[in-house]
mmCIF file of C-alpha atoms in Angstrom:
data_model
loop_
_atom_site.group_PDB
_atom_site.id
_atom_site.type_symbol
_atom_site.label_atom_id
_atom_site.label_comp_id
_atom_site.label_asym_id
_atom_site.label_seq_id
_atom_site.Cartn_x
_atom_site.Cartn_y
_atom_site.Cartn_z
ATOM 1 C CA MET A 1 -0.993 -0.075 7.787
ATOM 2 C CA ALA A 2 -3.928 1.381 9.699
ATOM 3 C CA HIS A 3 -5.155 4.957 9.864
ATOM 4 C CA GLU A 4 -8.370 5.692 11.762
ATOM 5 C CA SER A 5 -9.194 2.000 11.334
ATOM 6 C CA ALA A 6 -10.319 0.857 14.797
ATOM 7 C CA ALA A 7 -13.847 0.161 13.544
ATOM 8 C CA VAL A 8 -12.749 -2.353 10.890
ATOM 9 C CA LEU A 9 -9.821 -3.949 12.734
ATOM 10 C CA PRO A 10 -11.827 -6.538 14.756
ATOM 11 C CA ALA A 11 -13.225 -8.271 11.651
ATOM 12 C CA PHE A 12 -9.922 -7.919 9.804
ATOM 13 C CA LEU A 13 -7.885 -9.510 12.597
ATOM 14 C CA ALA A 14 -10.456 -12.252 13.128
ATOM 15 C CA ARG A 15 -9.752 -13.414 9.560
ATOM 16 C CA LEU A 16 -5.969 -13.476 10.013
ATOM 17 C CA ALA A 17 -4.894 -13.845 13.646
ATOM 18 C CA PRO A 18 -3.936 -16.119 15.326
ATOM 19 C CA SER A 19 -3.400 -18.244 12.183
ATOM 20 C CA LEU A 20 -0.677 -15.884 10.973
ATOM 21 C CA PRO A 21 1.724 -13.526 12.762
ATOM 22 C CA VAL A 22 0.220 -10.056 12.299
ATOM 23 C CA VAL A 23 1.721 -6.623 12.909
ATOM 24 C CA VAL A 24 -0.664 -3.658 13.002
ATOM 25 C CA VAL A 25 1.075 -0.336 12.365
ATOM 26 C CA ASP A 26 -1.075 2.657 13.240
ATOM 27 C CA SER A 27 -0.052 5.794 11.375
ATOM 28 C CA GLY A 28 -0.991 8.896 13.338
ATOM 29 C CA SER A 29 -4.592 7.979 14.183
ATOM 30 C CA ALA A 30 -6.770 9.622 16.797
ATOM 31 C CA ASP A 31 -8.201 6.162 17.605
ATOM 32 C CA TRP A 32 -4.819 4.475 18.077
ATOM 33 C CA GLU A 33 -5.534 3.420 21.668
ATOM 34 C CA GLU A 34 -8.655 1.524 20.608
ATOM 35 C CA SER A 35 -6.713 -0.065 17.759
ATOM 36 C CA ALA A 36 -4.032 -1.110 20.242
ATOM 37 C CA ARG A 37 -6.669 -2.740 22.450
ATOM 38 C CA VAL A 38 -8.222 -4.596 19.506
ATOM 39 C CA ALA A 39 -4.821 -5.791 18.281
ATOM 40 C CA GLY A 40 -3.840 -6.990 21.740
ATOM 41 C CA THR A 41 -7.078 -8.927 22.132
ATOM 42 C CA ALA A 42 -6.464 -10.648 18.782
ATOM 43 C CA GLY A 43 -2.868 -11.515 19.658
ATOM 44 C CA ALA A 44 -1.372 -9.196 17.048
ATOM 45 C CA ARG A 45 1.708 -7.074 17.570
ATOM 46 C CA PHE A 46 0.957 -3.346 17.582
ATOM 47 C CA LEU A 47 3.109 -0.362 16.637
ATOM 48 C CA ALA A 48 1.899 3.234 16.703
ATOM 49 C CA VAL A 49 3.599 6.088 14.885
ATOM 50 C CA VAL A 50 2.957 9.538 16.339
ATOM 51 C CA GLN A 51 2.435 11.283 12.993
ATOM 52 C CA ASN A 52 0.711 10.065 9.840
ATOM 53 C CA VAL A 53 3.740 8.966 7.836
ATOM 54 C CA GLY A 54 1.890 7.310 4.971
ATOM 55 C CA TYR A 55 1.603 3.799 3.580
ATOM 56 C CA GLY A 56 5.175 2.970 2.638
ATOM 57 C CA THR A 57 6.881 4.300 5.749
ATOM 58 C CA ALA A 58 4.420 2.573 8.085
ATOM 59 C CA SER A 59 4.659 -0.661 6.100
ATOM 60 C CA ASN A 60 8.452 -0.638 6.329
ATOM 61 C CA ARG A 61 8.247 -0.316 10.114
ATOM 62 C CA GLY A 62 5.896 -3.279 10.304
ATOM 63 C CA ALA A 63 8.081 -5.432 8.064
ATOM 64 C CA ALA A 64 11.305 -4.608 9.911
ATOM 65 C CA GLY A 65 10.967 -7.463 12.395
ATOM 66 C CA CYS A 66 9.493 -9.993 9.957
ATOM 67 C CA GLU A 67 11.121 -13.431 10.268
ATOM 68 C CA THR A 68 8.893 -15.300 7.807
ATOM 69 C CA PRO A 69 9.881 -16.092 4.187
ATOM 70 C CA TRP A 70 7.038 -13.922 2.892
ATOM 71 C CA VAL A 71 5.543 -10.653 4.096
ATOM 72 C CA ALA A 72 2.024 -9.465 3.232
ATOM 73 C CA PHE A 73 0.929 -5.834 3.205
ATOM 74 C CA VAL A 74 -2.847 -5.680 3.644
ATOM 75 C CA ASN A 75 -5.109 -2.700 4.270
ATOM 76 C CA PRO A 76 -7.557 -3.355 7.130
ATOM 77 C CA ASP A 77 -10.598 -2.715 4.929
ATOM 78 C CA VAL A 78 -9.622 -5.647 2.680
ATOM 79 C CA ASP A 79 -11.567 -8.879 3.178
ATOM 80 C CA VAL A 80 -8.988 -11.627 2.747
ATOM 81 C CA ASP A 81 -8.346 -14.567 5.055
ATOM 82 C CA ALA A 82 -5.237 -16.406 6.201
ATOM 83 C CA ASN A 83 -5.789 -19.301 3.777
ATOM 84 C CA ALA A 84 -5.825 -16.937 0.805
ATOM 85 C CA LEU A 85 -2.589 -15.250 1.876
ATOM 86 C CA VAL A 86 -0.901 -18.612 2.359
ATOM 87 C CA ALA A 87 -2.149 -19.703 -1.074
ATOM 88 C CA LEU A 88 -0.689 -16.533 -2.592
ATOM 89 C CA CYS A 89 2.706 -17.319 -1.076
ATOM 90 C CA GLU A 90 2.591 -20.938 -2.174
ATOM 91 C CA THR A 91 1.610 -20.278 -5.782
ATOM 92 C CA ALA A 92 4.152 -17.452 -6.048
ATOM 93 C CA GLY A 93 6.929 -19.675 -4.747
ATOM 94 C CA ARG A 94 5.887 -22.602 -6.910
ATOM 95 C CA HIS A 95 6.012 -20.521 -10.090
ATOM 96 C CA GLY A 96 9.040 -18.376 -9.283
ATOM 97 C CA PHE A 97 7.378 -15.045 -8.544
ATOM 98 C CA ALA A 98 8.864 -12.612 -6.019
ATOM 99 C CA CYS A 99 5.756 -10.465 -5.548
ATOM 100 C CA VAL A 100 2.082 -11.211 -6.191
ATOM 101 C CA ALA A 101 -1.355 -9.845 -5.407
ATOM 102 C CA PRO A 102 -4.880 -11.233 -5.584
ATOM 103 C CA ARG A 103 -7.539 -9.770 -7.814
ATOM 104 C CA LEU A 104 -9.332 -6.946 -6.008
ATOM 105 C CA ALA A 105 -13.097 -6.800 -6.422
ATOM 106 C CA ALA A 106 -16.229 -5.486 -4.758
ATOM 107 C CA SER A 107 -17.517 -9.059 -4.287
ATOM 108 C CA ARG A 108 -16.208 -12.617 -4.430
ATOM 109 C CA SER A 109 -18.011 -13.484 -7.667
ATOM 110 C CA GLY A 110 -15.681 -14.842 -10.305
ATOM 111 C CA GLY A 111 -13.136 -16.467 -8.027
ATOM 112 C CA ARG A 112 -12.438 -20.209 -8.181
ATOM 113 C CA PRO A 113 -12.338 -21.657 -4.673
ATOM 114 C CA GLY A 114 -9.953 -24.583 -4.336
ATOM 115 C CA ARG A 115 -8.201 -23.893 -7.609
ATOM 116 C CA VAL A 116 -5.206 -21.577 -7.748
ATOM 117 C CA SER A 117 -3.510 -21.250 -11.112
ATOM 118 C CA ALA A 118 -0.149 -19.676 -11.874
ATOM 119 C CA PRO A 119 0.173 -15.917 -11.440
ATOM 120 C CA VAL A 120 -0.267 -13.776 -14.528
ATOM 121 C CA ALA A 121 2.655 -11.420 -15.091
ATOM 122 C CA ALA A 122 1.616 -7.879 -14.176
ATOM 123 C CA ALA A 123 3.570 -4.651 -13.846
ATOM 124 C CA THR A 124 0.925 -2.910 -11.728
ATOM 125 C CA LEU A 125 -0.303 -4.508 -8.505
ATOM 126 C CA PRO A 126 -2.622 -3.131 -5.801
ATOM 127 C CA GLY A 127 -0.896 -1.980 -2.638
ATOM 128 C CA ALA A 128 -4.072 -2.796 -0.710
ATOM 129 C CA CYS A 129 -3.071 -6.484 -0.668
ATOM 130 C CA LEU A 130 0.442 -7.386 -1.691
ATOM 131 C CA VAL A 131 2.639 -10.395 -0.876
ATOM 132 C CA VAL A 132 6.423 -10.149 -1.280
ATOM 133 C CA ARG A 133 9.319 -12.486 -0.598
ATOM 134 C CA THR A 134 10.949 -11.042 2.506
ATOM 135 C CA ASP A 135 14.505 -11.368 1.234
ATOM 136 C CA VAL A 136 13.603 -9.653 -2.032
ATOM 137 C CA PHE A 137 11.742 -6.872 -0.218
ATOM 138 C CA ARG A 138 14.809 -6.154 1.889
ATOM 139 C CA SER A 139 17.293 -6.507 -0.955
ATOM 140 C CA VAL A 140 15.601 -3.717 -2.942
ATOM 141 C CA GLY A 141 15.331 -1.472 0.123
ATOM 142 C CA GLY A 142 11.637 -1.852 0.908
ATOM 143 C CA PHE A 143 9.218 0.966 0.129
ATOM 144 C CA ASP A 144 10.701 4.336 -0.792
ATOM 145 C CA GLU A 145 9.615 6.461 2.171
ATOM 146 C CA ARG A 146 9.631 9.670 0.160
ATOM 147 C CA PHE A 147 6.245 8.588 -1.197
ATOM 148 C CA PHE A 148 3.381 9.506 1.119
ATOM 149 C CA MET A 149 0.545 7.612 -0.519
ATOM 150 C CA PHE A 150 -0.140 6.099 -3.967
ATOM 151 C CA ALA A 151 2.477 4.893 -6.480
ATOM 152 C CA GLU A 152 4.865 3.512 -3.839
ATOM 153 C CA GLU A 153 3.751 -0.013 -4.728
ATOM 154 C CA ASP A 154 4.439 0.681 -8.422
ATOM 155 C CA ASP A 155 7.881 1.939 -7.465
ATOM 156 C CA LEU A 156 8.526 -1.179 -5.361
ATOM 157 C CA THR A 157 7.408 -3.663 -8.004
ATOM 158 C CA GLY A 158 9.413 -1.804 -10.636
ATOM 159 C CA ARG A 159 12.577 -2.146 -8.560
ATOM 160 C CA ILE A 160 11.839 -5.829 -7.999
ATOM 161 C CA ARG A 161 11.570 -6.417 -11.743
ATOM 162 C CA ALA A 162 14.724 -4.372 -12.359
ATOM 163 C CA THR A 163 16.667 -6.837 -10.204
ATOM 164 C CA GLY A 164 15.257 -9.861 -12.022
ATOM 165 C CA GLY A 165 12.239 -10.613 -9.833
ATOM 166 C CA ARG A 166 8.853 -11.478 -11.299
ATOM 167 C CA THR A 167 5.627 -9.739 -10.275
ATOM 168 C CA GLY A 168 2.146 -11.011 -10.996
ATOM 169 C CA ARG A 169 -1.534 -11.250 -10.163
ATOM 170 C CA VAL A 170 -3.393 -14.395 -9.056
ATOM 171 C CA ASP A 171 -6.878 -14.058 -10.531
ATOM 172 C CA ASP A 172 -8.253 -17.182 -8.847
ATOM 173 C CA LEU A 173 -7.831 -15.508 -5.458
ATOM 174 C CA VAL A 174 -10.140 -12.560 -4.834
ATOM 175 C CA ALA A 175 -9.749 -9.971 -2.093
ATOM 176 C CA VAL A 176 -12.859 -7.907 -1.457
ATOM 177 C CA THR A 177 -12.563 -4.218 -0.711
ATOM 178 C CA ALA A 178 -15.085 -1.442 -0.617
ATOM 179 C CA GLY A 179 -12.331 1.066 0.240
ATOM 180 C CA GLY A 180 -12.087 3.378 3.202
ATOM 181 C CA GLY A 181 -10.680 1.132 5.911
ATOM 182 C CA SER A 182 -7.483 3.138 6.142
ATOM 183 C CA SER A 183 -8.995 6.261 4.654
ATOM 184 C CA ALA A 184 -11.814 7.062 7.049
ATOM 185 C CA GLY A 185 -12.932 10.638 6.472
ATOM 186 C CA VAL A 186 -11.005 10.849 3.201
ATOM 187 C CA GLY A 187 -13.204 11.558 0.211
ATOM 188 C CA ARG A 188 -12.924 10.576 -3.415
ATOM 189 C CA ARG A 189 -11.681 14.035 -4.412
ATOM 190 C CA TRP A 190 -8.788 13.863 -1.936
ATOM 191 C CA ALA A 191 -7.760 10.420 -3.162
ATOM 192 C CA VAL A 192 -7.882 11.444 -6.833
ATOM 193 C CA ALA A 193 -5.746 14.517 -6.155
ATOM 194 C CA GLU A 194 -3.239 12.622 -4.013
ATOM 195 C CA ARG A 195 -2.946 9.911 -6.646
ATOM 196 C CA GLU A 196 -1.876 12.584 -9.124
ATOM 197 C CA VAL A 197 0.882 13.657 -6.741
ATOM 198 C CA GLY A 198 2.091 10.071 -6.357
ATOM 199 C CA ARG A 199 2.071 9.527 -10.114
ATOM 200 C CA CYS A 200 4.144 12.682 -10.666
ATOM 201 C CA GLN A 201 6.596 11.589 -7.993
ATOM 202 C CA LEU A 202 7.061 8.221 -9.677
ATOM 203 C CA VAL A 203 7.609 9.915 -13.041
ATOM 204 C CA LEU A 204 10.254 12.179 -11.494
ATOM 205 C CA LYS A 205 12.069 9.211 -9.991
ATOM 206 C CA ARG A 206 12.028 7.200 -13.216
ATOM 207 C CA HIS A 207 12.292 9.856 -15.934
ATOM 208 C CA GLY A 208 13.790 12.969 -14.352
ATOM 209 C CA TRP A 209 12.749 16.593 -14.490
ATOM 210 C CA ALA A 210 11.539 16.658 -18.100
ATOM 211 C CA GLY A 211 9.092 13.854 -17.417
ATOM 212 C CA PHE A 212 8.049 15.475 -14.152
ATOM 213 C CA VAL A 213 7.191 18.783 -15.852
ATOM 214 C CA LEU A 214 4.996 16.973 -18.377
ATOM 215 C CA ALA A 215 3.296 14.929 -15.638
ATOM 216 C CA ALA A 216 2.716 18.012 -13.472
ATOM 217 C CA THR A 217 1.209 19.839 -16.458
ATOM 218 C CA ARG A 218 -1.134 16.921 -17.052
ATOM 219 C CA SER A 219 -2.151 17.024 -13.390
ATOM 220 C CA ALA A 220 -2.867 20.759 -13.617
ATOM 221 C CA VAL A 221 -5.094 20.168 -16.638
ATOM 222 C CA ARG A 222 -6.919 17.428 -14.771
ATOM 223 C CA VAL A 223 -7.551 19.740 -11.812
ATOM 224 C CA VAL A 224 -9.207 22.199 -14.207
ATOM 225 C CA ARG A 225 -11.243 19.686 -16.223
ATOM 226 C CA ASP A 226 -11.983 16.579 -14.167
ATOM 227 C CA PRO A 227 -15.337 16.674 -12.304
ATOM 228 C CA GLU A 228 -13.783 14.489 -9.601
ATOM 229 C CA MET A 229 -11.495 17.404 -8.693
ATOM 230 C CA VAL A 230 -14.407 19.612 -7.547
ATOM 231 C CA PRO A 231 -14.048 21.791 -5.508
ATOM 232 C CA ARG A 232 -11.151 22.689 -7.761
ATOM 233 C CA ARG A 233 -9.549 25.241 -5.467
ATOM 234 C CA GLU A 234 -9.014 22.583 -2.801
ATOM 235 C CA SER A 235 -7.643 20.147 -5.360
ATOM 236 C CA ALA A 236 -5.299 22.779 -6.804
ATOM 237 C CA ARG A 237 -3.976 23.565 -3.335
ATOM 238 C CA GLN A 238 -3.533 19.873 -2.492
ATOM 239 C CA VAL A 239 -1.797 18.985 -5.752
ATOM 240 C CA GLY A 240 0.375 22.101 -5.599
ATOM 241 C CA ASN A 241 1.471 21.417 -2.036
ATOM 242 C CA GLY A 242 2.083 17.781 -2.913
ATOM 243 C CA LEU A 243 4.252 18.617 -5.916
ATOM 244 C CA ARG A 244 6.294 21.061 -3.852
ATOM 245 C CA ARG A 245 6.815 18.271 -1.324
ATOM 246 C CA VAL A 246 7.940 15.945 -4.113
ATOM 247 C CA VAL A 247 10.494 18.478 -5.356
ATOM 248 C CA ARG A 248 11.760 19.114 -1.829
ATOM 249 C CA LEU A 249 12.257 15.392 -1.193
ATOM 250 C CA ARG A 250 13.897 14.658 -4.550
ATOM 251 C CA GLY A 251 17.378 14.246 -3.079
ATOM 252 C CA ALA A 252 16.323 13.007 0.351
ATOM 253 C CA ALA A 253 17.092 9.576 1.760
ATOM 254 C CA THR A 254 14.638 6.807 0.894
ATOM 255 C CA VAL A 255 14.319 5.900 4.592
ATOM 256 C CA ARG A 256 13.038 8.549 6.982
ATOM 257 C CA GLU A 257 14.871 9.199 10.239
ATOM 258 C CA ASP A 258 12.159 11.371 11.806
ATOM 259 C CA VAL A 259 9.619 8.596 12.490
ATOM 260 C CA VAL A 260 8.637 8.572 16.165
ATOM 261 C CA LEU A 261 6.870 5.609 17.772
ATOM 262 C CA ARG A 262 4.524 6.061 20.711
#
């Protein structure tokens, strides 16, 4: 999924296409036409959504036409090549895992080139680079499109485990990310506040209203106390609006019908 990512797409696609079939889904970017040009030059398929629909919704649209046994969801700011993604699929299949991710790091130090051990069971995996068996992804319904950003990968992997699938991390494979490739113009404060909203939404889905009230209270306390929430008025408004959105969408369908492609 790409959002305001035209600047990082050329290097990203050079690492993956044409070795692998790639679908770039632009989610409501102002630079979508440049992204379309870059994707076309690299031989990648390009989809553009008119509005910014968030990570899960855009990822579902990209995966809809996937005909390969595995599907990878990779943010364009992540430095990972085709060989690493293939190795993820192979080691996951060899050891019976339905969903795996590499270790995310700021540099490649610590990885073991040429050696890929079995995945380590993990309940939490980074959505920035995630590989899933296509049949499993579809059988659990893909990403829940009520999530806008953050926690949708935790929801997905939780549903995979609930149906008997295994999820894990492959520490020998390192994906490098400095962040920002799909968050251009989005600051740390915004991300911290939005992550709170996603966490509360996941709690509501898993534990109901009682859990949601406790999680929302914790988020309110964090807005007041956490230095990363400064300016606090903006964070309070963002978290409040986000929680109201979560409540409004509680009974909505998990697949949106209002997504418009360009």
